[in-house]
mmCIF file of C-alpha atoms in Angstrom:
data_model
loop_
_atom_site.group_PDB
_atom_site.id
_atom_site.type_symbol
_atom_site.label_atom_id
_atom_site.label_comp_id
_atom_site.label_asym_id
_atom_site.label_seq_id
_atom_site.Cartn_x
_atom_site.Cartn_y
_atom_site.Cartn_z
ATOM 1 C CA UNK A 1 26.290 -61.540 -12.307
ATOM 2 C CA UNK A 2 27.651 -60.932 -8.976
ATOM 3 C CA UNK A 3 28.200 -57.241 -8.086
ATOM 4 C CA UNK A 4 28.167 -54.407 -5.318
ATOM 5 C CA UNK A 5 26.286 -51.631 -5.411
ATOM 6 C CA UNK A 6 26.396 -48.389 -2.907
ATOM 7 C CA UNK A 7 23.874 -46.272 -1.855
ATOM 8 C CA UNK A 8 22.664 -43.556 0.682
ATOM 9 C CA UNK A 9 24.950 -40.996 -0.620
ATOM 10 C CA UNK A 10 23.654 -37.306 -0.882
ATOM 11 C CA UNK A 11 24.107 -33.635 0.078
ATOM 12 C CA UNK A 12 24.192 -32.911 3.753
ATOM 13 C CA UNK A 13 24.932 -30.261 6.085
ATOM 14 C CA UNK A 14 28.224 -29.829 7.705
ATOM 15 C CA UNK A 15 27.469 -31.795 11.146
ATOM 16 C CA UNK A 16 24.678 -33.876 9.408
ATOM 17 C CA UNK A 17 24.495 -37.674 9.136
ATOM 18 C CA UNK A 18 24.231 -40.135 6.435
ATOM 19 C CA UNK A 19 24.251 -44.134 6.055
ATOM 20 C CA UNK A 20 25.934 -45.973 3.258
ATOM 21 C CA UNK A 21 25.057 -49.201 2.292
ATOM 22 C CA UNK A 22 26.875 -51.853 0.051
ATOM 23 C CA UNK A 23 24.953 -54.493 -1.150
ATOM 24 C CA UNK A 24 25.934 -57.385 -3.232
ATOM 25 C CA UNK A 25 23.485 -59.310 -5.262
ATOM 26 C CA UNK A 26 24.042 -62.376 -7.639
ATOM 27 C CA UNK A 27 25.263 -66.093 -6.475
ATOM 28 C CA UNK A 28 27.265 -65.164 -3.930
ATOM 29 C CA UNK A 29 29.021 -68.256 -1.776
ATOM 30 C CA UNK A 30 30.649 -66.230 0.729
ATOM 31 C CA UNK A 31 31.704 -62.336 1.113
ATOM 32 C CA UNK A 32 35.070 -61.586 2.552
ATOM 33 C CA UNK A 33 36.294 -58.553 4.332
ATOM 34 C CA UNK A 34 34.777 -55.550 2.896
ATOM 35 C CA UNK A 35 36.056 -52.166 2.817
ATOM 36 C CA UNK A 36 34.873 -48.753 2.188
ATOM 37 C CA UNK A 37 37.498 -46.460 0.182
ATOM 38 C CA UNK A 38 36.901 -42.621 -1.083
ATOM 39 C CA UNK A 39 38.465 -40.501 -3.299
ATOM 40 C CA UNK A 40 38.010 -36.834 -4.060
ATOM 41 C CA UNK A 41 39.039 -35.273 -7.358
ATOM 42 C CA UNK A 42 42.678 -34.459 -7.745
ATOM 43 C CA UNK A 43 43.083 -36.889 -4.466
ATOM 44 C CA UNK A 44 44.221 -40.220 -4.222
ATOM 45 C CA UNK A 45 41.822 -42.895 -3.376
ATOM 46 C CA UNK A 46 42.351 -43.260 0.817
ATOM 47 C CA UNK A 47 40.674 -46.416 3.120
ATOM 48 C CA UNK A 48 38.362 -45.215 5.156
ATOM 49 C CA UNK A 49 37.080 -47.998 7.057
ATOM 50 C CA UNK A 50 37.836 -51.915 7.095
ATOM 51 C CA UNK A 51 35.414 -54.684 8.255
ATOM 52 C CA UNK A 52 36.272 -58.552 8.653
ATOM 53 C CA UNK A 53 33.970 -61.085 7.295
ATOM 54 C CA UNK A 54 32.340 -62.167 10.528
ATOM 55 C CA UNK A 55 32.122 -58.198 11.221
ATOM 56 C CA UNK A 56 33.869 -58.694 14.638
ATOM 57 C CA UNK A 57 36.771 -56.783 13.901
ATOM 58 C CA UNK A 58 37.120 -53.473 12.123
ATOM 59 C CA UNK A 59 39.472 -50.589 11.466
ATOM 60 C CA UNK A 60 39.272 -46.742 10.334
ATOM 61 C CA UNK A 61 41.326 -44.135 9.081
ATOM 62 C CA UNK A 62 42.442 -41.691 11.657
ATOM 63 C CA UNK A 63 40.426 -38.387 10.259
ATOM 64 C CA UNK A 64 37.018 -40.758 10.699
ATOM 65 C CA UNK A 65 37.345 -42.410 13.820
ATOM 66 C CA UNK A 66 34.941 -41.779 15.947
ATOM 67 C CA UNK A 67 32.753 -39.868 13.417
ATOM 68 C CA UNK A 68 32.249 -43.048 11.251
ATOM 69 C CA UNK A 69 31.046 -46.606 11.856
ATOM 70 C CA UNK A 70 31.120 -49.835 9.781
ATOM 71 C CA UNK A 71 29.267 -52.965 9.797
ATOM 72 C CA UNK A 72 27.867 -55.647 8.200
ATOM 73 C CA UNK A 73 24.426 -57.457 7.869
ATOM 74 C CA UNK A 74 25.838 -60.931 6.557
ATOM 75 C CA UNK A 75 22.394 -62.147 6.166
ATOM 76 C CA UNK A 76 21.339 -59.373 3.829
ATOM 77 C CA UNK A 77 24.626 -59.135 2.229
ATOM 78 C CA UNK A 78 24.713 -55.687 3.263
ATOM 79 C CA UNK A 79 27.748 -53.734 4.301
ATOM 80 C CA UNK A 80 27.025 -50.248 5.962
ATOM 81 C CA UNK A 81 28.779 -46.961 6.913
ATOM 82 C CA UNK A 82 27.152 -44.805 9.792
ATOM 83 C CA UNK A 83 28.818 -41.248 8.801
ATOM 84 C CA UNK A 84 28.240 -39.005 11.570
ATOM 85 C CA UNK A 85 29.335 -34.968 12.715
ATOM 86 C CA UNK A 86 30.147 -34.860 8.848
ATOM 87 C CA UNK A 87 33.022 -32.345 7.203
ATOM 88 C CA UNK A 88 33.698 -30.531 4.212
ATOM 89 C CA UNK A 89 36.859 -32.640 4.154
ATOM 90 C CA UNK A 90 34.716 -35.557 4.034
ATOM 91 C CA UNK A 91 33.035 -35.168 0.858
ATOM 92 C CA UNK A 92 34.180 -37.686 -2.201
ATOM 93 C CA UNK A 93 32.992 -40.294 -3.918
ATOM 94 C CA UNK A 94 32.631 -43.153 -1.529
ATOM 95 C CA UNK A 95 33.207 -46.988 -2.809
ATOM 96 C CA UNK A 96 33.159 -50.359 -1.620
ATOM 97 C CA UNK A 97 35.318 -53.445 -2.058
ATOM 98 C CA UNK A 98 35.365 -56.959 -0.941
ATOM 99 C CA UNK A 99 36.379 -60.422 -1.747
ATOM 100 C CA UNK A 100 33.530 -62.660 -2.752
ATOM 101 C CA UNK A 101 33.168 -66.431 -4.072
ATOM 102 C CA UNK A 102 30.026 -67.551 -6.014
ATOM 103 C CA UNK A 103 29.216 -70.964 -6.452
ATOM 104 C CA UNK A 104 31.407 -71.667 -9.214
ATOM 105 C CA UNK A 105 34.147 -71.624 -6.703
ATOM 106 C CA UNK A 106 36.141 -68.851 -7.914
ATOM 107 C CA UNK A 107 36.961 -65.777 -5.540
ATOM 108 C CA UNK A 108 36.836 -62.044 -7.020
ATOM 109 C CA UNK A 109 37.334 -58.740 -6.208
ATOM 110 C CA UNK A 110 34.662 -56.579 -6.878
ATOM 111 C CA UNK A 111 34.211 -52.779 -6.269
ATOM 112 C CA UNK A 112 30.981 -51.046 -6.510
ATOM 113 C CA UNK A 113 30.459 -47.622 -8.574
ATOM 114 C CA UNK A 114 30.525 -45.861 -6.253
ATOM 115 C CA UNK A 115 28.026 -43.142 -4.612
ATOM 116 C CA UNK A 116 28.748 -39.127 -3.881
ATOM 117 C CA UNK A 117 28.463 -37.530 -0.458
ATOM 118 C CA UNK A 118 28.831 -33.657 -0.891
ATOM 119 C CA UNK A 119 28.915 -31.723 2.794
ATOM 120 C CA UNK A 120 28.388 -28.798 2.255
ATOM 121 C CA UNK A 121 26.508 -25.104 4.275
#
């Protein structure tokens, strides 16, 4: 019953701005780390941007930093990435991972389904 699931995605203009959110729902002890990943077609799937559990450390690939921004809303279980100045490069499928415990005691990882961002003019 636990899962993630990703949102926000869309088509945007080269330059534009969109917000991803992760969101986990079910029993959920505790959420981990959490990570956003993407991967275009014929690509291999590349980290984009890392997030610790108490969001006060994070880290990005080098072709997103200072573009993107992660964080986390532990109370809402919510895990969010702030896209900004976006590229044609920068269109994929974008997914998220993390480690997360329900209240049976045993610790998963789960990945959500992903959601598309398509920049394009």
């Amino acid at each position: 019953q636990v899962q993630l699931v990703e949102s926000g995605g869309g088509l945007v203009q080269p330059g534009g701005s969109l917000r991803l959110s992760c969101a986990a729902s079910g029993a959920t002890l505790s959420i981990g780390a959490m990570t956003w990943y993407r991967q275009a077609p014929g690509k291999e799937r590349e980290l984009v941007a890392w997030i610790s559990s108490a969001g006060d450390s994070t880290n990005y690939a080098d072709s997103v930093k200072g573009r993107f921004t992660i964080s986390r809303d532990n109370a809402k279980k919510t895990t969010y990435l702030q896209m900004n100045n976006l590229r044609p490069e920068d269109s994929s499928i974008y997914l998220c991972k993390g480690l997360i415990a329900d209240f049976a005691g045993r610790s998963s990882v789960y990945w959500g389904q992903g959601t598309q961002v398509t920049v394009s003019s």
